Coordinates of C-alpha atoms and ligand atoms in Angstrom, one line a residue:
M1 CA 0.1 26.0 12.9
I2 CA 2.6 24.2 14.3
R3 CA 6.4 24.2 13.8
T4 CA 9.3 22.0 13.8
D5 CA 13.2 21.9 13.0
V6 CA 12.8 18.2 11.3
L7 CA 9.8 16.7 9.9
I8 CA 9.8 13.1 9.1
L9 CA 7.1 11.4 7.1
G10 CA 6.3 7.8 8.0
G11 CA 7.4 5.9 11.3
G12 CA 8.6 2.7 9.6
L13 CA 12.2 1.9 10.8
S14 CA 14.1 4.6 8.7
G15 CA 11.6 7.4 9.6
L16 CA 11.7 5.9 13.4
S17 CA 15.8 6.0 13.0
T18 CA 15.8 9.0 12.0
A19 CA 14.6 10.6 15.0
Y20 CA 16.1 8.0 17.3
H21 CA 19.7 9.2 16.2
L22 CA 18.5 12.9 16.2
G23 CA 18.1 12.5 19.8
E24 CA 16.8 15.0 22.3
R25 CA 20.8 16.1 22.7
A26 CA 20.6 17.3 18.9
G27 CA 18.8 20.8 19.7
R28 CA 16.5 20.7 17.4
S29 CA 12.8 19.7 17.2
C30 CA 11.7 16.4 15.2
L31 CA 8.2 15.2 14.5
V32 CA 7.6 11.7 13.1
V33 CA 4.0 11.4 11.3
D34 CA 2.4 8.2 10.2
K35 CA -0.8 7.6 8.3
S36 CA -1.0 4.0 9.9
P37 CA -2.4 3.8 13.7
V38 CA 0.1 1.5 14.5
I39 CA 4.0 2.1 14.0
G40 CA 6.7 0.2 12.0
G41 CA 5.6 0.4 8.2
T42 CA 6.2 -2.5 6.7
A43 CA 8.1 -4.3 9.7
G44 CA 5.0 -4.1 12.1
S45 CA 3.1 -7.0 13.3
V46 CA -0.4 -8.1 14.1
R47 CA -2.2 -10.3 16.5
R48 CA -4.7 -13.0 15.8
E49 CA -6.8 -15.2 17.7
G50 CA -3.4 -15.7 19.9
F51 CA -0.8 -15.4 16.7
V52 CA 1.8 -12.6 16.1
F53 CA 1.6 -12.0 12.3
D54 CA 4.5 -9.9 10.4
H55 CA 4.1 -8.8 6.9
T56 CA 5.9 -11.4 5.5
G57 CA 8.8 -13.1 7.2
H58 CA 11.2 -10.3 8.5
L59 CA 14.2 -11.8 9.4
L60 CA 17.1 -9.4 10.8
H61 CA 20.0 -10.0 8.7
L62 CA 22.8 -7.9 10.1
H63 CA 26.1 -7.4 9.0
D64 CA 27.2 -3.9 9.8
P65 CA 29.0 -4.0 13.2
Y66 CA 26.8 -0.4 14.1
G67 CA 23.7 -2.2 13.1
K68 CA 24.4 -5.0 15.2
R69 CA 25.3 -2.9 18.1
L70 CA 22.2 -0.6 17.5
V71 CA 19.6 -4.2 17.0
A72 CA 21.3 -5.7 20.4
T73 CA 20.9 -2.2 22.5
L74 CA 16.9 -1.6 21.0
L75 CA 16.1 -5.5 21.8
R76 CA 17.8 -6.0 25.3
G77 CA 18.0 -9.6 25.4
N78 CA 14.8 -10.0 23.1
L79 CA 16.9 -11.4 20.3
A80 CA 17.2 -14.9 19.1
W81 CA 20.1 -16.0 16.3
L82 CA 18.6 -18.6 14.0
A83 CA 21.0 -20.9 11.5
R84 CA 19.0 -20.4 8.1
S85 CA 17.1 -23.4 6.7
S86 CA 15.8 -22.2 3.9
W87 CA 14.7 -24.7 1.0
I88 CA 13.4 -24.9 -2.6
H89 CA 10.5 -26.8 -4.2
S90 CA 10.9 -28.3 -7.4
Q91 CA 10.3 -31.3 -9.6
G92 CA 8.2 -32.3 -6.1
V93 CA 11.6 -32.3 -4.0
D94 CA 13.0 -30.0 -1.4
T95 CA 16.6 -29.2 -2.3
R96 CA 18.8 -26.8 0.1
Y97 CA 18.8 -22.6 -1.4
P98 CA 20.7 -21.8 -3.0
F99 CA 19.6 -24.1 -5.5
Q100 CA 22.8 -23.3 -7.8
A101 CA 24.9 -25.3 -5.4
N102 CA 22.3 -27.8 -4.2
T103 CA 20.6 -29.9 -6.9
F104 CA 21.3 -33.2 -5.1
G105 CA 17.7 -34.7 -4.9
L106 CA 16.4 -33.5 -8.1
P107 CA 15.8 -36.2 -11.1
A108 CA 19.3 -37.3 -12.6
A109 CA 18.5 -35.5 -15.8
V110 CA 17.8 -32.2 -14.1
V111 CA 21.2 -32.3 -12.0
E112 CA 22.9 -33.2 -15.2
E113 CA 21.3 -30.3 -17.2
C114 CA 21.9 -27.8 -14.1
V115 CA 25.5 -29.0 -13.5
A116 CA 26.9 -29.3 -17.4
G117 CA 25.5 -25.8 -18.2
F118 CA 27.0 -24.5 -14.8
L119 CA 30.4 -25.5 -16.0
K120 CA 30.5 -24.3 -19.4
T121 CA 30.4 -20.8 -17.7
V122 CA 33.2 -21.2 -15.9
H123 CA 35.7 -19.9 -18.7
W124 CA 33.1 -17.6 -19.9
P125 CA 34.0 -13.5 -19.2
A126 CA 32.2 -12.1 -16.6
P127 CA 28.9 -10.6 -17.7
P128 CA 28.3 -6.9 -18.5
A129 CA 26.6 -5.0 -16.0
T130 CA 24.9 -3.2 -18.5
G131 CA 22.8 -6.4 -19.3
S132 CA 19.6 -7.8 -18.4
F133 CA 19.1 -9.6 -15.4
R134 CA 17.9 -12.5 -17.7
D135 CA 21.3 -12.5 -19.7
W136 CA 22.9 -12.1 -16.3
C137 CA 21.8 -15.3 -15.1
L138 CA 22.8 -17.3 -18.5
A139 CA 26.4 -15.9 -18.0
Q140 CA 26.4 -16.6 -14.5
F141 CA 25.0 -20.1 -14.1
G142 CA 24.2 -21.8 -17.0
E143 CA 21.0 -23.0 -19.3
G144 CA 19.9 -25.2 -16.6
I145 CA 20.4 -23.5 -13.5
S146 CA 18.3 -20.8 -15.3
R147 CA 15.4 -22.3 -16.8
R148 CA 14.9 -24.6 -13.7
F149 CA 15.0 -21.7 -11.1
M150 CA 16.3 -18.3 -11.5
F151 CA 13.7 -17.9 -14.7
P152 CA 10.7 -19.0 -13.2
Y153 CA 11.5 -17.8 -9.5
N154 CA 12.7 -14.2 -10.5
E155 CA 9.4 -14.0 -12.8
K156 CA 7.0 -15.1 -10.4
V157 CA 8.7 -11.8 -8.2
W158 CA 9.2 -9.0 -10.6
R159 CA 6.0 -10.3 -12.6
R160 CA 7.6 -9.4 -16.3
S161 CA 10.2 -10.2 -18.9
L162 CA 14.1 -10.5 -17.5
R163 CA 15.2 -9.1 -20.1
E164 CA 13.7 -5.5 -18.6
I165 CA 15.3 -6.1 -15.1
T166 CA 18.8 -4.8 -14.6
T167 CA 21.2 -6.3 -12.9
D168 CA 21.8 -3.5 -10.6
W169 CA 20.0 -4.7 -7.2
Q170 CA 21.5 -8.3 -6.9
G171 CA 24.8 -7.6 -5.4
P172 CA 25.0 -10.0 -2.6
F173 CA 21.5 -11.3 -2.6
V174 CA 22.2 -13.5 -5.6
P175 CA 25.4 -15.5 -4.6
K176 CA 27.7 -17.3 -7.0
P177 CA 29.2 -20.9 -5.9
A178 CA 32.5 -22.4 -7.0
A179 CA 32.7 -24.7 -9.5
G180 CA 33.6 -26.7 -6.7
E181 CA 30.5 -26.2 -4.7
V182 CA 28.3 -27.0 -7.4
I183 CA 29.6 -30.6 -8.0
R184 CA 29.9 -31.3 -4.9
G185 CA 26.4 -30.1 -4.0
A186 CA 25.2 -32.5 -7.0
L187 CA 26.5 -35.6 -5.2
M188 CA 25.2 -34.9 -1.9
D189 CA 23.2 -33.1 0.4
Q190 CA 25.9 -30.8 1.7
A191 CA 24.8 -28.3 4.5
Q192 CA 27.3 -25.3 3.6
A193 CA 26.1 -21.7 4.5
F194 CA 25.6 -19.3 1.5
G195 CA 24.7 -16.2 0.7
Y196 CA 23.7 -12.6 2.9
N197 CA 21.6 -14.7 5.0
A198 CA 22.5 -17.8 6.1
A199 CA 22.3 -16.4 9.9
F200 CA 19.5 -14.5 11.2
S201 CA 18.0 -12.8 14.5
Y202 CA 14.8 -12.4 15.0
P203 CA 12.9 -11.0 18.2
I204 CA 11.9 -13.8 20.8
R205 CA 8.8 -11.9 21.7
G206 CA 6.5 -9.6 19.7
G207 CA 7.4 -10.5 16.5
I208 CA 9.5 -8.3 14.1
Q209 CA 7.1 -5.1 15.4
S210 CA 9.1 -4.7 19.2
L211 CA 12.1 -3.4 16.7
P212 CA 10.2 -0.3 15.6
E213 CA 8.3 -0.1 19.4
S214 CA 12.1 -0.3 20.9
L215 CA 13.2 2.9 18.7
A216 CA 9.4 4.7 19.2
R217 CA 10.0 4.7 23.0
S218 CA 12.7 7.4 22.6
L219 CA 10.2 9.7 21.1
A220 CA 8.4 11.1 24.2
G221 CA 6.8 13.9 24.5
G222 CA 4.6 14.1 21.6
R223 CA 7.2 13.9 18.3
L224 CA 5.3 10.8 17.0
R225 CA 1.7 11.5 15.7
L226 CA -0.1 8.1 14.5
G227 CA -3.0 7.8 12.2
A228 CA -1.7 11.1 10.8
R229 CA -1.7 10.9 6.9
V230 CA 0.7 13.6 5.1
A231 CA -2.0 15.1 2.6
S232 CA -0.1 17.2 0.9
V233 CA 3.2 19.4 1.1
D234 CA 4.5 22.6 -0.3
L235 CA 8.3 22.5 -0.8
A236 CA 8.5 26.2 -1.2
A237 CA 6.6 27.4 1.8
R238 CA 7.9 24.5 3.9
V239 CA 4.6 23.3 4.7
A240 CA 2.6 20.3 5.1
V241 CA -0.5 19.3 6.1
V242 CA -0.8 16.5 7.7
E243 CA -4.8 14.6 8.5
G244 CA -5.3 15.3 12.5
V245 CA -2.4 17.7 12.9
G246 CA -2.9 19.8 10.6
E247 CA -0.7 22.6 8.7
V248 CA 3.2 21.7 10.2
G249 CA 5.8 24.2 9.0
F250 CA 9.1 22.6 8.6
G251 CA 12.8 23.5 8.2
R252 CA 14.5 20.1 6.8
L253 CA 12.2 17.3 5.9
V254 CA 13.0 13.5 5.5
N255 CA 10.6 11.6 3.3
T256 CA 10.3 7.9 4.3
M257 CA 7.1 7.2 2.0
P258 CA 7.1 5.6 -1.1
L259 CA 8.9 8.2 -3.3
P260 CA 6.1 8.2 -6.0
H261 CA 3.5 8.7 -3.8
F262 CA 5.7 11.7 -1.8
L263 CA 6.4 13.7 -5.5
D264 CA 2.4 12.8 -6.1
L265 CA 2.2 15.0 -2.9
A266 CA 4.9 17.8 -3.2
R267 CA 4.8 20.7 -5.0
P268 CA 5.9 22.4 -6.8
L269 CA 7.7 20.1 -9.3
P270 CA 9.8 21.1 -12.5
A271 CA 8.0 19.1 -15.7
G272 CA 11.0 17.2 -15.7
V273 CA 10.4 15.2 -12.1
L274 CA 7.0 15.1 -13.3
E275 CA 8.2 13.0 -16.4
A276 CA 10.6 11.0 -14.1
R277 CA 8.0 10.2 -11.5
R278 CA 6.6 8.4 -14.4
N279 CA 9.0 5.9 -14.8
L280 CA 9.5 4.6 -11.4
R281 CA 7.5 1.4 -11.0
H282 CA 7.1 -1.6 -8.0
N283 CA 5.2 -4.3 -7.5
S284 CA 2.5 -5.4 -4.7
V285 CA 3.1 -8.0 -2.3
Y286 CA 0.4 -10.1 -1.0
C287 CA 0.5 -12.0 1.9
L288 CA -1.5 -14.1 3.8
N289 CA -0.6 -15.6 7.6
I290 CA -2.5 -18.3 8.9
G291 CA -2.4 -20.1 12.4
I292 CA -2.6 -24.0 12.3
A293 CA -4.2 -26.0 15.0
R294 CA -1.2 -28.6 14.6
P295 CA 2.7 -28.0 16.1
R296 CA 5.5 -28.0 14.2
V297 CA 4.0 -28.3 10.4
S298 CA 7.6 -28.0 9.4
D299 CA 11.1 -28.4 10.7
K300 CA 12.0 -25.2 8.2
H301 CA 12.4 -21.5 8.1
W302 CA 11.1 -21.1 4.8
I303 CA 10.7 -22.5 1.2
Y304 CA 10.9 -21.2 -2.4
F305 CA 8.6 -22.1 -5.2
P306 CA 9.9 -21.5 -8.6
E307 CA 7.4 -23.6 -10.5
K308 CA 4.0 -22.2 -12.0
G309 CA 1.9 -24.8 -10.7
F310 CA 2.3 -22.7 -7.0
A311 CA 0.7 -19.9 -7.0
F312 CA 3.1 -18.1 -4.4
Y313 CA 6.9 -17.6 -4.7
R314 CA 7.7 -18.6 -1.3
A315 CA 6.1 -19.9 2.2
G316 CA 7.6 -19.7 5.4
F317 CA 7.3 -21.2 9.0
L318 CA 6.8 -17.8 11.5
S319 CA 6.5 -19.9 14.1
N320 CA 9.9 -21.6 13.4
F321 CA 11.2 -17.8 14.1
S322 CA 10.2 -17.6 17.7
R323 CA 7.8 -20.3 19.4
H324 CA 6.3 -17.4 20.8
V325 CA 4.6 -16.1 18.1
A326 CA 2.0 -18.6 18.2
P327 CA -0.3 -20.7 20.9
A328 CA 1.5 -23.8 22.1
G329 CA 0.4 -27.2 20.0
A330 CA -0.1 -24.5 17.0
S331 CA 1.8 -23.8 13.9
S332 CA 1.9 -20.1 11.5
M333 CA 2.6 -19.7 8.5
Y334 CA 3.2 -16.8 5.9
I335 CA 2.4 -17.4 1.7
E336 CA 3.7 -14.6 -0.8
A337 CA 3.0 -13.9 -4.3
A338 CA 3.4 -10.7 -6.3
R339 CA 1.2 -8.7 -8.9
R340 CA 2.0 -5.9 -10.9
P341 CA 0.0 -2.9 -9.3
S342 CA -2.6 -2.9 -12.3
E343 CA -3.5 -6.8 -12.0
K344 CA -6.5 -7.3 -10.1
V345 CA -6.6 -9.4 -7.2
E346 CA -8.9 -11.3 -5.7
L347 CA -8.0 -12.3 -2.4
P348 CA -10.7 -15.1 -1.9
R349 CA -9.3 -16.9 -5.1
L350 CA -5.7 -16.4 -4.0
E351 CA -6.7 -18.2 -0.9
R352 CA -7.9 -20.8 -2.2
L353 CA -4.7 -21.1 -4.4
F354 CA -2.4 -21.0 -1.7
L355 CA -3.6 -23.2 0.8
E356 CA -4.1 -26.0 -2.3
G357 CA -0.6 -25.4 -3.3
L358 CA 0.6 -26.2 0.5
R359 CA -1.8 -29.5 0.4
A360 CA -0.3 -30.1 -3.0
C361 CA 3.2 -30.4 -1.6
G362 CA 2.5 -32.1 1.6
I363 CA 3.1 -29.0 4.1
L364 CA -0.6 -28.8 5.1
R365 CA -2.6 -32.3 5.7
R366 CA -6.9 -32.1 4.4
S367 CA -6.9 -32.4 8.1
D368 CA -5.5 -29.2 9.3
R369 CA -8.0 -26.6 11.1
I370 CA -7.0 -23.1 10.1
V371 CA -7.3 -21.3 13.1
A372 CA -6.2 -17.7 12.7
R373 CA -5.4 -15.7 9.0
H374 CA -4.7 -12.8 8.4
W375 CA -4.2 -10.6 4.9
A376 CA -1.4 -8.3 4.7
P377 CA -1.3 -6.7 1.7
I378 CA 1.9 -4.5 0.8
E379 CA 1.0 -2.0 -1.8
Y380 CA 4.9 -1.0 -2.6
G381 CA 6.5 -4.1 -2.1
Y382 CA 9.4 -4.5 -4.4
V383 CA 10.9 -1.4 -6.6
V384 CA 11.4 -2.8 -10.1
Y385 CA 14.8 -2.2 -11.4
D386 CA 14.2 -1.7 -15.0
R387 CA 16.4 0.5 -17.3
D388 CA 14.3 3.7 -16.8
R389 CA 14.8 3.5 -12.8
T390 CA 18.8 5.0 -13.1
A391 CA 18.1 7.7 -15.0
A392 CA 14.8 8.7 -13.1
L393 CA 15.9 8.5 -9.8
K394 CA 19.0 11.0 -11.0
T395 CA 16.5 13.5 -11.8
V396 CA 14.3 12.9 -8.6
F397 CA 17.3 13.3 -6.3
A398 CA 19.5 16.4 -8.0
F399 CA 15.6 17.9 -7.7
L400 CA 15.1 16.8 -3.8
R401 CA 18.7 18.0 -2.9
K402 CA 18.0 21.5 -4.0
A403 CA 14.6 21.1 -2.3
K404 CA 16.7 20.5 0.7
V405 CA 14.8 17.0 1.3
E406 CA 15.7 13.8 2.4
S407 CA 14.5 10.5 1.1
I408 CA 15.6 7.6 2.6
G409 CA 14.4 3.9 3.2
R410 CA 13.4 1.3 1.0
Y411 CA 10.6 3.2 -0.5
G412 CA 12.0 6.6 0.0
A413 CA 15.2 5.8 -1.8
W414 CA 13.4 3.7 -3.9
K415 CA 15.6 0.5 -3.7
Y416 CA 15.9 -3.2 -2.8
S417 CA 17.2 -2.8 0.9
F418 CA 16.5 -4.6 4.3
M419 CA 15.7 -3.6 7.9
E420 CA 19.0 -2.9 9.2
E421 CA 19.5 -0.6 5.8
A422 CA 16.7 1.3 6.9
L423 CA 18.3 1.5 10.4
L424 CA 21.1 2.7 8.9
D425 CA 19.6 4.7 6.6
G426 CA 18.1 7.0 9.7
K427 CA 21.7 7.3 11.4
R428 CA 23.5 8.6 8.3
C429 CA 20.9 11.0 7.7
A430 CA 20.4 12.0 11.2
E431 CA 24.2 12.7 11.5
R432 CA 24.0 14.9 8.2
L433 CA 21.1 16.6 9.7
S434 CA 22.6 17.4 13.1
S435 CA 25.6 19.3 12.0
G436 CA 27.0 20.8 15.3
G437 CA 24.7 19.4 17.7
R438 CA 25.7 15.9 19.5
S439 CA 23.2 13.3 18.0
R440 CA 22.8 9.7 19.9
A441 CA 24.5 7.9 16.8
Q442 CA 27.8 9.9 17.9
G443 CA 26.7 8.8 21.6
L444 CA 26.3 5.1 20.6
A445 CA 29.1 5.0 18.1
R446 CA 31.3 6.0 21.3
G447 CA 29.3 3.4 23.7
A448 CA 27.3 6.2 25.6
Ligands
LIG501 C1 7.9 -8.9 1.1 C2 8.9 -8.0 2.0 C3 9.7 -9.2 2.8 C4 10.8 -8.6 3.5 N1 11.9 -9.1 4.1 C5 12.3 -8.7 4.7 C6 13.6 -9.6 5.6 O1 13.1 -10.6 5.6 N2 14.6 -8.6 6.3 C7 14.5 -7.4 6.4 O2 15.5 -6.9 6.8 N3 13.8 -6.9 5.7 C8 12.5 -7.0 4.8 N4 12.1 -6.5 4.0 C9 12.3 -4.9 3.6 C10 11.9 -4.2 4.9 O3 10.8 -4.1 5.3 C11 12.4 -2.7 4.6 O4 13.6 -2.3 4.0 C12 12.0 -2.1 5.9 O5 10.9 -2.6 6.7 C13 11.7 -0.6 5.2 O6 12.0 0.5 6.0 P1 11.3 1.9 5.8 O7 10.9 2.9 6.7 O8 12.4 2.1 5.1 O9 9.6 2.1 5.1 P2 8.4 1.5 5.5 O10 8.1 0.5 7.1 O11 7.6 1.6 4.3 O12 7.6 2.9 6.2 C14 7.3 4.0 5.5 C15 6.3 4.5 6.0 O13 5.8 5.8 5.4 C16 4.3 5.7 6.1 N5 3.1 6.2 5.4 C17 3.3 6.4 3.4 N6 2.1 7.0 3.3 C18 2.0 8.1 4.1 C19 0.9 9.2 4.1 N7 0.2 9.5 2.9 N8 1.0 9.7 5.1 C20 1.8 9.3 6.5 N9 2.9 8.0 6.1 C21 2.5 7.8 5.3 C22 3.6 4.0 6.0 O14 2.2 4.2 6.5 C23 4.8 3.6 6.8 O15 4.8 3.5 7.9 C24 11.1 -6.8 3.3 C25 9.9 -6.0 2.7 C26 9.2 -6.7 1.9 C27 8.3 -6.1 1.3

């Protein structure tokens, strides 16, 4: 049996960030294990026929000063800053994101319905934090905007009634414009930046995987084991069984694997935790990446598709993030649909529907040649924020604290979060673990 002070389950951004921030100077041994033969988890990339594809669009939205400094340090010169060009396709036209502030160009009756509905809400009281996402949309944006965009788009992503979805995930993700902005956006094409992701950055070369790769470069000396699936975790004996590695004895444990999956592998678990685990729900995302033998099939970054007639909720143009992810003279795209885990998915059928939809809205031409394709099914795509989630997490995390297990990252903490947060989760976790020793986080914070 091998022994390590800190065992990190999962080599995505949060696991790698934990190891990076623990650093060598913290005086503790650590080992990162991941079942995949490649690092990066959801922020990984694949290469096909000269294209670099991600697992759907993965753009860096950097808001935290430390997060910005860290990414700039890690990607040193390999980072482009871009001003977002995101749109919504509905009623046969493209309007700017966010829909609630940009109805210009839609049929007059739709514009009127959206603006009049919004204006009615201006003097309404703030919606209760405990209500459903559906009620929150109606109170925030009114009938028109809700029915034309908020409901159909979010139903495509969450795959269930919005009455079941709570409001505690959306925070900065669903911006509310002022009444003047809604009116101006109905009268003219306003190119004003709204929301959390008005500007973003993306690696110039190597796709998003260059970020986890840069973190992994710090893990010398066998501290990262790939193709190493965790088979079981004995929390009492403090021993994990990892395929290809064997038994690993650990002092502290950091989980970044999807929380329900971790709970399925861990023992012993009290009955209350087993019951709570059944209340953790998620959706899967099916992402089709395609390479097209035509330059610049679009000048946009991505487009949302709320209408039922399209089998996907979003399509993006990866080769507009960086020209180095597609061969000269070609373009690349990602197209996304969500499904409940229980739904049967036939990829060839979905691919046909995706391509038909892209032709129907004029993005693809009949004459276009698809020269590369790659399916990226993301089993754990979106954590479902339903009414059971908060209570279930409370029970699970009370238990994990006692068992001295850190469970972090988008799926370990079971939340809706982005890459910067995964990096920061890892930093904060390393700080909690490295009491006494000087971690890399402290070094970088002091400019070392
Ligand atoms: C559709 C979609 C679009 C997104 N777009 C963006 C975006 O534009 N910008 C942004 O900032 N963020 C985006 N994100 C979020 C981003 O992907 C995550 O925040 C981040 O990658 C999470 O990293 P993580 O380390 O927490 O989890 P993960 O990357 O999922 O890492 C978990 C790791 O655990 C490993 N694992 C699982 N089971 C086992 C096992 N039994 N044994 C060993 N290893 C195991 C997995 O292989 C994986 O590597 C998006 C996510 C999705 C799903």
